[in-house]
N, C-alpha and C. Protein backbone atom coordinates (compact mmCIF):
# COMPACT_ATOMS: atom_id res chain seq x y z
N MET A 1 10.90 49.10 42.78
CA MET A 1 12.74 47.76 42.59
C MET A 1 12.02 46.20 42.26
N GLU A 2 10.53 46.79 42.62
CA GLU A 2 9.86 44.95 42.50
C GLU A 2 9.21 45.00 41.56
N GLN A 3 9.52 46.17 39.95
CA GLN A 3 8.91 46.54 38.58
C GLN A 3 9.69 45.87 38.31
N SER A 4 10.81 46.11 38.73
CA SER A 4 12.34 46.10 38.02
C SER A 4 12.65 44.65 38.02
N GLN A 5 11.81 43.66 39.00
CA GLN A 5 11.77 42.26 38.88
C GLN A 5 11.43 41.98 38.74
N SER A 6 9.44 42.18 38.32
CA SER A 6 8.57 41.95 37.83
C SER A 6 8.90 41.50 36.66
N ASN A 7 9.60 42.18 36.14
CA ASN A 7 9.85 42.57 34.45
C ASN A 7 11.23 41.34 34.38
N SER A 8 11.89 41.59 34.73
CA SER A 8 12.60 40.48 34.86
C SER A 8 12.00 38.97 34.99
N GLU A 9 11.33 39.08 35.81
CA GLU A 9 10.08 37.75 35.36
C GLU A 9 9.87 37.61 34.11
N ASN A 10 8.65 38.69 33.30
CA ASN A 10 8.52 37.71 32.32
C ASN A 10 9.38 37.75 31.24
N HIS A 11 9.84 39.03 31.16
CA HIS A 11 11.28 38.08 30.03
C HIS A 11 11.71 36.87 30.15
N SER A 12 12.53 36.61 31.30
CA SER A 12 12.73 34.94 31.33
C SER A 12 11.38 34.54 31.33
N ASN A 13 10.26 34.49 31.46
CA ASN A 13 9.46 33.90 31.12
C ASN A 13 8.62 33.24 29.39
N SER A 14 9.28 34.45 29.16
CA SER A 14 8.51 34.65 27.52
C SER A 14 10.36 33.88 27.26
N ILE A 15 11.26 33.92 27.46
CA ILE A 15 11.89 33.41 26.94
C ILE A 15 12.31 31.64 27.05
N PHE A 16 11.65 31.01 28.07
CA PHE A 16 11.31 30.19 28.29
C PHE A 16 10.25 29.77 27.55
N ILE A 17 8.91 29.83 26.50
CA ILE A 17 8.45 29.72 26.25
C ILE A 17 8.25 29.82 24.81
N MET A 18 9.00 31.37 24.90
CA MET A 18 9.26 30.96 23.17
C MET A 18 10.70 29.52 23.20
N LYS A 19 11.76 28.87 23.55
CA LYS A 19 12.89 27.88 23.60
C LYS A 19 11.70 27.00 23.67
N ARG A 20 10.64 26.51 24.32
CA ARG A 20 9.99 25.56 24.18
C ARG A 20 9.37 25.44 22.99
N LEU A 21 8.26 26.26 21.99
CA LEU A 21 7.82 26.37 21.67
C LEU A 21 9.01 25.91 20.82
N THR A 22 10.12 26.49 20.22
CA THR A 22 10.40 26.44 19.11
C THR A 22 11.55 25.30 18.72
N SER A 23 11.65 24.12 20.58
CA SER A 23 11.59 23.20 20.07
C SER A 23 9.88 21.79 19.92
N LEU A 24 9.15 22.52 19.87
CA LEU A 24 8.00 21.92 19.44
C LEU A 24 8.09 21.56 18.13
N LEU A 25 8.75 23.34 17.88
CA LEU A 25 7.62 23.38 16.28
C LEU A 25 9.44 22.47 15.50
N LEU A 26 10.47 22.32 16.03
CA LEU A 26 11.16 21.29 15.58
C LEU A 26 11.06 19.54 15.37
N MET A 27 10.48 19.28 16.58
CA MET A 27 10.02 17.95 16.93
C MET A 27 8.70 17.62 15.45
N GLY A 28 8.57 18.46 15.19
CA GLY A 28 7.55 18.80 14.63
C GLY A 28 7.42 18.09 13.65
N LEU A 29 8.40 19.01 13.34
CA LEU A 29 8.81 19.45 11.71
C LEU A 29 9.79 18.03 11.31
N ILE A 30 10.44 16.95 12.53
CA ILE A 30 10.90 15.90 12.16
C ILE A 30 10.63 15.18 12.27
N PHE A 31 9.29 14.65 13.02
CA PHE A 31 7.96 13.36 12.95
C PHE A 31 6.85 13.82 11.39
N ALA A 32 7.04 14.76 10.67
CA ALA A 32 6.56 15.54 10.50
C ALA A 32 7.47 14.32 8.27
N ALA A 33 9.02 14.87 8.58
CA ALA A 33 9.26 14.77 7.50
C ALA A 33 9.90 13.06 7.87
N THR A 34 9.66 12.34 9.07
CA THR A 34 9.88 11.04 8.78
C THR A 34 8.88 10.31 8.90
N ALA A 35 7.68 11.11 8.83
CA ALA A 35 6.92 10.65 8.24
C ALA A 35 5.95 10.54 6.68
N ALA A 36 6.56 11.31 6.17
CA ALA A 36 6.39 11.48 4.76
C ALA A 36 7.40 10.61 4.29
N ALA A 37 8.31 10.05 5.13
CA ALA A 37 9.55 9.47 3.80
C ALA A 37 9.05 8.27 4.11
N GLN A 38 8.00 7.70 3.44
CA GLN A 38 7.61 6.49 3.14
C GLN A 38 7.69 5.26 2.05
N ALA A 39 6.90 4.79 2.08
CA ALA A 39 6.80 3.65 0.35
C ALA A 39 5.46 4.05 -0.60
N VAL A 40 4.99 4.85 -1.32
CA VAL A 40 3.85 4.06 -1.74
C VAL A 40 3.67 3.49 -2.88
N ILE A 41 2.65 2.20 -2.76
CA ILE A 41 1.39 1.82 -3.74
C ILE A 41 0.20 2.17 -4.26
N LYS A 42 0.31 2.50 -5.42
CA LYS A 42 0.25 2.31 -6.96
C LYS A 42 -0.44 2.03 -7.67
N PHE A 43 -1.17 1.09 -7.78
CA PHE A 43 -1.52 0.05 -9.11
C PHE A 43 -2.78 0.73 -9.90
N ASP A 44 -2.08 0.58 -11.24
CA ASP A 44 -2.52 1.17 -12.70
C ASP A 44 -4.20 0.68 -12.16
N LYS A 45 -4.38 -0.84 -12.17
CA LYS A 45 -6.20 -1.24 -12.22
C LYS A 45 -6.16 -2.01 -11.08
N THR A 46 -6.64 -2.12 -10.43
CA THR A 46 -7.02 -3.40 -9.25
C THR A 46 -8.17 -4.10 -9.30
N ALA A 47 -9.28 -4.80 -10.38
CA ALA A 47 -9.69 -5.12 -11.02
C ALA A 47 -9.66 -5.58 -12.61
N ILE A 48 -9.94 -6.73 -13.27
CA ILE A 48 -9.46 -7.65 -14.21
C ILE A 48 -10.66 -8.06 -14.68
N ASP A 49 -10.84 -7.78 -15.70
CA ASP A 49 -12.94 -9.08 -16.39
C ASP A 49 -12.05 -9.81 -17.41
N PHE A 50 -12.49 -11.45 -16.98
CA PHE A 50 -11.35 -12.59 -18.20
C PHE A 50 -12.66 -12.24 -18.74
N GLY A 51 -14.09 -11.88 -19.00
CA GLY A 51 -15.14 -11.91 -20.41
C GLY A 51 -15.48 -13.81 -19.29
N THR A 52 -15.75 -14.06 -20.21
CA THR A 52 -16.40 -15.43 -21.31
C THR A 52 -15.45 -16.23 -21.53
N PHE A 53 -15.06 -17.74 -20.37
CA PHE A 53 -14.01 -18.25 -20.96
C PHE A 53 -14.19 -19.90 -20.93
N ALA A 54 -13.53 -20.70 -21.35
CA ALA A 54 -13.58 -22.35 -21.37
C ALA A 54 -13.15 -22.61 -20.21
N GLU A 55 -13.55 -23.94 -19.44
CA GLU A 55 -12.79 -24.56 -18.61
C GLU A 55 -11.39 -24.36 -18.79
N ALA A 56 -11.33 -25.27 -20.30
CA ALA A 56 -9.74 -25.37 -19.94
C ALA A 56 -8.66 -24.69 -20.23
N GLN A 57 -9.20 -23.13 -20.10
CA GLN A 57 -7.93 -22.45 -20.65
C GLN A 57 -7.76 -21.27 -19.56
N PRO A 58 -6.95 -21.86 -18.61
CA PRO A 58 -6.25 -20.84 -16.77
C PRO A 58 -6.43 -19.53 -17.80
N GLN A 59 -7.48 -18.57 -17.07
CA GLN A 59 -6.30 -17.11 -17.67
C GLN A 59 -5.30 -16.38 -16.78
N THR A 60 -5.08 -15.91 -17.63
CA THR A 60 -3.55 -14.60 -16.41
C THR A 60 -4.22 -13.89 -16.48
N ALA A 61 -3.85 -12.56 -15.38
CA ALA A 61 -4.11 -11.53 -15.36
C ALA A 61 -2.22 -10.38 -14.88
N ILE A 62 -1.89 -9.01 -14.97
CA ILE A 62 -0.68 -8.31 -15.06
C ILE A 62 -1.44 -7.14 -14.27
N PHE A 63 -0.90 -6.86 -13.20
CA PHE A 63 -1.84 -5.74 -12.44
C PHE A 63 0.20 -5.56 -12.34
N THR A 64 0.03 -3.60 -12.61
CA THR A 64 1.09 -3.07 -12.97
C THR A 64 0.79 -2.30 -11.09
N PHE A 65 2.27 -1.67 -11.09
CA PHE A 65 2.35 -0.92 -9.93
C PHE A 65 3.80 0.25 -9.76
N THR A 66 3.38 1.22 -9.17
CA THR A 66 5.03 2.07 -9.01
C THR A 66 4.75 2.54 -7.41
N ASN A 67 5.64 2.51 -7.14
CA ASN A 67 5.86 2.94 -6.12
C ASN A 67 6.21 4.64 -5.78
N THR A 68 5.33 5.46 -5.82
CA THR A 68 4.81 6.77 -6.41
C THR A 68 5.46 7.05 -4.16
N GLY A 69 6.53 6.51 -3.49
CA GLY A 69 6.71 6.80 -2.33
C GLY A 69 7.90 7.70 -2.33
N THR A 70 8.76 7.38 -1.84
CA THR A 70 10.85 8.68 -1.38
C THR A 70 11.15 7.67 -0.49
N GLU A 71 10.82 6.18 -0.28
CA GLU A 71 11.34 5.21 -0.07
C GLU A 71 10.50 3.47 -0.40
N PRO A 72 12.16 2.33 -0.71
CA PRO A 72 12.14 1.61 -1.01
C PRO A 72 10.39 0.84 -0.76
N LEU A 73 10.04 0.16 -1.48
CA LEU A 73 9.15 -0.91 -1.02
C LEU A 73 9.52 -2.07 -1.52
N VAL A 74 8.66 -3.06 -0.55
CA VAL A 74 8.48 -4.26 -0.38
C VAL A 74 7.27 -4.98 -0.08
N VAL A 75 6.94 -5.44 -1.84
CA VAL A 75 6.13 -6.66 -1.56
C VAL A 75 6.25 -7.96 -0.41
N HIS A 76 4.97 -8.19 0.35
CA HIS A 76 5.65 -9.28 1.71
C HIS A 76 4.70 -10.25 1.41
N GLN A 77 3.78 -10.13 0.52
CA GLN A 77 2.57 -11.48 0.68
C GLN A 77 1.99 -11.22 -0.10
N ALA A 78 1.13 -11.74 -1.17
CA ALA A 78 0.00 -12.04 -2.16
C ALA A 78 -0.88 -13.11 -1.32
N MET A 79 -1.72 -13.18 -0.96
CA MET A 79 -2.65 -13.64 -0.86
C MET A 79 -3.93 -14.34 -1.69
N THR A 80 -4.25 -15.43 -1.57
CA THR A 80 -5.38 -15.84 -2.80
C THR A 80 -6.33 -16.66 -1.34
N VAL A 81 -7.29 -17.34 -1.73
CA VAL A 81 -8.45 -17.30 -0.71
C VAL A 81 -8.40 -19.02 -1.12
N CYS A 82 -8.10 -19.39 -2.55
CA CYS A 82 -8.51 -20.60 -2.91
C CYS A 82 -7.59 -20.96 -3.79
N GLY A 83 -6.83 -22.46 -3.97
CA GLY A 83 -6.32 -23.59 -4.44
C GLY A 83 -5.78 -22.55 -6.83
N CYS A 84 -8.07 -22.61 -6.58
CA CYS A 84 -7.78 -22.06 -8.24
C CYS A 84 -7.23 -20.85 -8.89
N THR A 85 -6.73 -19.83 -7.90
CA THR A 85 -5.62 -18.63 -8.26
C THR A 85 -4.69 -18.66 -7.27
N VAL A 86 -3.62 -18.60 -8.35
CA VAL A 86 -1.93 -17.83 -7.12
C VAL A 86 -1.80 -16.65 -8.45
N ALA A 87 -1.28 -16.03 -6.95
CA ALA A 87 -0.24 -15.17 -7.07
C ALA A 87 1.11 -14.69 -6.94
N GLU A 88 1.60 -14.58 -8.16
CA GLU A 88 3.48 -14.15 -8.34
C GLU A 88 3.56 -12.63 -7.80
N TYR A 89 4.32 -11.99 -7.72
CA TYR A 89 5.00 -10.54 -7.11
C TYR A 89 6.22 -10.66 -7.10
N THR A 90 6.89 -9.28 -7.21
CA THR A 90 7.41 -8.42 -7.42
C THR A 90 8.68 -8.79 -6.62
N LYS A 91 9.86 -9.52 -6.45
CA LYS A 91 10.40 -9.52 -5.07
C LYS A 91 11.72 -8.98 -4.06
N ASN A 92 12.05 -8.27 -5.35
CA ASN A 92 13.15 -7.27 -5.02
C ASN A 92 12.36 -6.62 -5.12
N LYS A 93 13.05 -5.08 -3.75
CA LYS A 93 12.78 -4.81 -3.64
C LYS A 93 12.43 -3.38 -4.58
N VAL A 94 11.44 -2.23 -4.53
CA VAL A 94 11.06 -1.30 -5.50
C VAL A 94 11.00 -0.60 -5.06
N MET A 95 12.11 0.56 -6.16
CA MET A 95 12.40 2.23 -6.11
C MET A 95 11.67 2.77 -6.63
N PRO A 96 12.15 3.99 -5.71
CA PRO A 96 10.82 5.42 -5.58
C PRO A 96 10.38 6.12 -7.11
N GLY A 97 10.08 5.67 -7.90
CA GLY A 97 9.79 6.02 -8.92
C GLY A 97 9.43 4.95 -9.65
N LYS A 98 10.01 3.59 -10.06
CA LYS A 98 10.23 2.22 -10.19
C LYS A 98 8.97 1.32 -9.92
N THR A 99 8.75 0.62 -11.16
CA THR A 99 7.52 0.12 -10.83
C THR A 99 7.33 -2.18 -10.94
N GLY A 100 6.50 -2.52 -10.61
CA GLY A 100 6.28 -3.76 -10.03
C GLY A 100 5.56 -4.47 -10.34
N GLN A 101 5.38 -6.26 -10.85
CA GLN A 101 3.96 -6.75 -10.75
C GLN A 101 2.75 -7.61 -9.82
N VAL A 102 2.16 -7.69 -10.23
CA VAL A 102 1.63 -8.91 -9.50
C VAL A 102 0.65 -10.11 -10.33
N LYS A 103 1.72 -11.18 -10.49
CA LYS A 103 0.88 -12.22 -11.77
C LYS A 103 0.21 -13.34 -10.79
N VAL A 104 -1.07 -13.02 -11.69
CA VAL A 104 -2.58 -13.63 -11.20
C VAL A 104 -3.35 -14.64 -11.84
N VAL A 105 -3.25 -15.61 -11.56
CA VAL A 105 -3.55 -17.13 -13.04
C VAL A 105 -5.17 -17.65 -11.41
N TYR A 106 -6.16 -17.73 -12.87
CA TYR A 106 -6.96 -18.42 -12.65
C TYR A 106 -7.62 -19.15 -13.49
N ASN A 107 -6.96 -20.60 -12.87
CA ASN A 107 -7.72 -22.20 -13.20
C ASN A 107 -8.73 -22.64 -12.69
N GLY A 108 -9.74 -22.34 -13.13
CA GLY A 108 -10.28 -23.12 -12.70
C GLY A 108 -10.82 -24.37 -13.41
N ASN A 109 -10.77 -25.60 -14.02
CA ASN A 109 -9.78 -26.42 -13.93
C ASN A 109 -10.80 -28.06 -13.36
N GLY A 110 -12.47 -27.74 -13.20
CA GLY A 110 -13.00 -28.51 -12.46
C GLY A 110 -13.90 -27.99 -10.86
N LYS A 111 -13.81 -26.64 -11.27
CA LYS A 111 -14.55 -26.52 -10.34
C LYS A 111 -16.26 -25.62 -10.94
N PRO A 112 -16.94 -25.01 -10.64
CA PRO A 112 -18.19 -24.65 -10.95
C PRO A 112 -18.19 -23.88 -12.04
N LYS A 113 -18.99 -24.60 -13.03
CA LYS A 113 -19.40 -23.06 -13.94
C LYS A 113 -20.05 -22.20 -13.97
N GLY A 114 -20.00 -20.93 -14.69
CA GLY A 114 -20.24 -19.70 -14.77
C GLY A 114 -19.88 -18.46 -14.39
N TYR A 115 -20.82 -17.53 -13.32
CA TYR A 115 -19.74 -16.28 -12.66
C TYR A 115 -19.00 -16.46 -11.55
N PHE A 116 -17.04 -16.11 -11.27
CA PHE A 116 -16.95 -16.11 -9.73
C PHE A 116 -16.08 -14.48 -9.99
N LYS A 117 -15.74 -14.44 -8.81
CA LYS A 117 -15.11 -13.08 -8.59
C LYS A 117 -13.99 -13.62 -7.39
N LYS A 118 -12.48 -13.21 -7.35
CA LYS A 118 -11.72 -14.05 -6.88
C LYS A 118 -11.16 -12.20 -6.23
N VAL A 119 -10.13 -12.42 -5.02
CA VAL A 119 -9.48 -11.65 -4.60
C VAL A 119 -8.36 -12.11 -3.81
N VAL A 120 -7.17 -11.67 -4.12
CA VAL A 120 -5.83 -11.72 -3.83
C VAL A 120 -5.50 -10.60 -2.88
N THR A 121 -4.73 -10.12 -2.02
CA THR A 121 -4.65 -8.94 -1.31
C THR A 121 -3.28 -9.51 -1.08
N ILE A 122 -2.85 -8.45 -1.19
CA ILE A 122 -1.17 -7.82 -1.25
C ILE A 122 -1.32 -6.91 0.13
N ARG A 123 0.13 -7.52 0.55
CA ARG A 123 0.42 -6.79 1.60
C ARG A 123 2.06 -5.92 1.84
N THR A 124 1.88 -5.43 2.07
CA THR A 124 3.37 -4.25 1.69
C THR A 124 3.83 -3.65 2.99
N ASN A 125 4.91 -2.70 2.39
CA ASN A 125 5.59 -1.62 3.73
C ASN A 125 5.52 -0.52 3.06
N ALA A 126 4.03 -0.55 2.50
CA ALA A 126 3.95 0.62 2.05
C ALA A 126 3.29 1.47 3.36
N SER A 127 2.64 3.14 3.14
CA SER A 127 1.60 3.60 3.55
C SER A 127 0.45 2.80 3.86
N ASN A 128 0.09 2.55 2.48
CA ASN A 128 -1.32 2.20 2.11
C ASN A 128 -0.73 0.74 2.00
N ALA A 129 -0.76 -0.01 2.68
CA ALA A 129 -0.11 -1.69 3.13
C ALA A 129 -0.59 -2.55 2.70
N ILE A 130 -2.38 -2.42 2.52
CA ILE A 130 -2.41 -3.61 1.95
C ILE A 130 -3.77 -2.94 1.25
N THR A 131 -3.16 -4.17 0.09
CA THR A 131 -4.30 -3.42 -1.29
C THR A 131 -5.25 -4.82 -1.71
N ARG A 132 -6.07 -4.97 -2.18
CA ARG A 132 -6.99 -6.10 -2.70
C ARG A 132 -7.34 -5.97 -3.47
N LEU A 133 -6.40 -7.19 -4.73
CA LEU A 133 -6.97 -7.35 -6.81
C LEU A 133 -8.17 -8.14 -6.18
N TYR A 134 -8.83 -7.83 -7.76
CA TYR A 134 -9.69 -8.10 -7.73
C TYR A 134 -9.75 -9.42 -9.46
N VAL A 135 -9.31 -10.18 -9.72
CA VAL A 135 -9.73 -11.49 -10.97
C VAL A 135 -11.09 -11.75 -10.49
N GLU A 136 -12.36 -10.95 -12.06
CA GLU A 136 -13.75 -11.74 -11.98
C GLU A 136 -13.88 -12.50 -13.69
N GLY A 137 -14.76 -13.41 -13.82
CA GLY A 137 -15.72 -13.71 -14.95
C GLY A 137 -15.74 -14.77 -15.41
N ASN A 138 -16.51 -15.36 -16.26
CA ASN A 138 -17.93 -16.19 -16.65
C ASN A 138 -17.04 -17.37 -17.19
N MET A 139 -16.56 -18.39 -16.34
CA MET A 139 -16.12 -19.49 -16.89
C MET A 139 -17.40 -20.82 -17.29
N THR A 140 -17.23 -21.23 -18.85
CA THR A 140 -17.89 -22.55 -19.31
C THR A 140 -17.93 -23.29 -19.54
N ILE A 141 -18.52 -24.72 -19.49
CA ILE A 141 -18.11 -26.46 -19.37
C ILE A 141 -16.92 -26.51 -20.26
N LYS A 142 -15.96 -27.90 -20.23
CA LYS A 142 -15.14 -27.35 -21.13
C LYS A 142 -15.79 -28.45 -22.49
N GLU A 143 -15.79 -27.84 -23.72
CA GLU A 143 -16.17 -28.08 -25.34
C GLU A 143 -15.06 -29.42 -25.76
């Protein structure tokens, strides 16, 4: 009788363990599916070189991005470090597979001549939430 009771307890423990493992597996799958369902921002390029240009000629760069994720992408902010660089960006949600743009204008009027490199920080709801874009060039004085 003791062996029968022992076998019954082992069987109950096995069922309990199997139920726990199944529950953990399901929770892991749900978590993985939720984590995978995100927007992902992918830029065609993250740096543009304006080359050499005159101070009187503001320069414009267009950065194109694609939402390669599975959820809508929202650009929250495009931050620049000085007034000589201004960024505009797609304000609407960018659906999966669709593209948007960040337009960066550099106006060096009154700034020191020579080489410069400016950063624009893009903040989004994507899994890769922060992206840095760069514009650079060599500005000459007015002629």
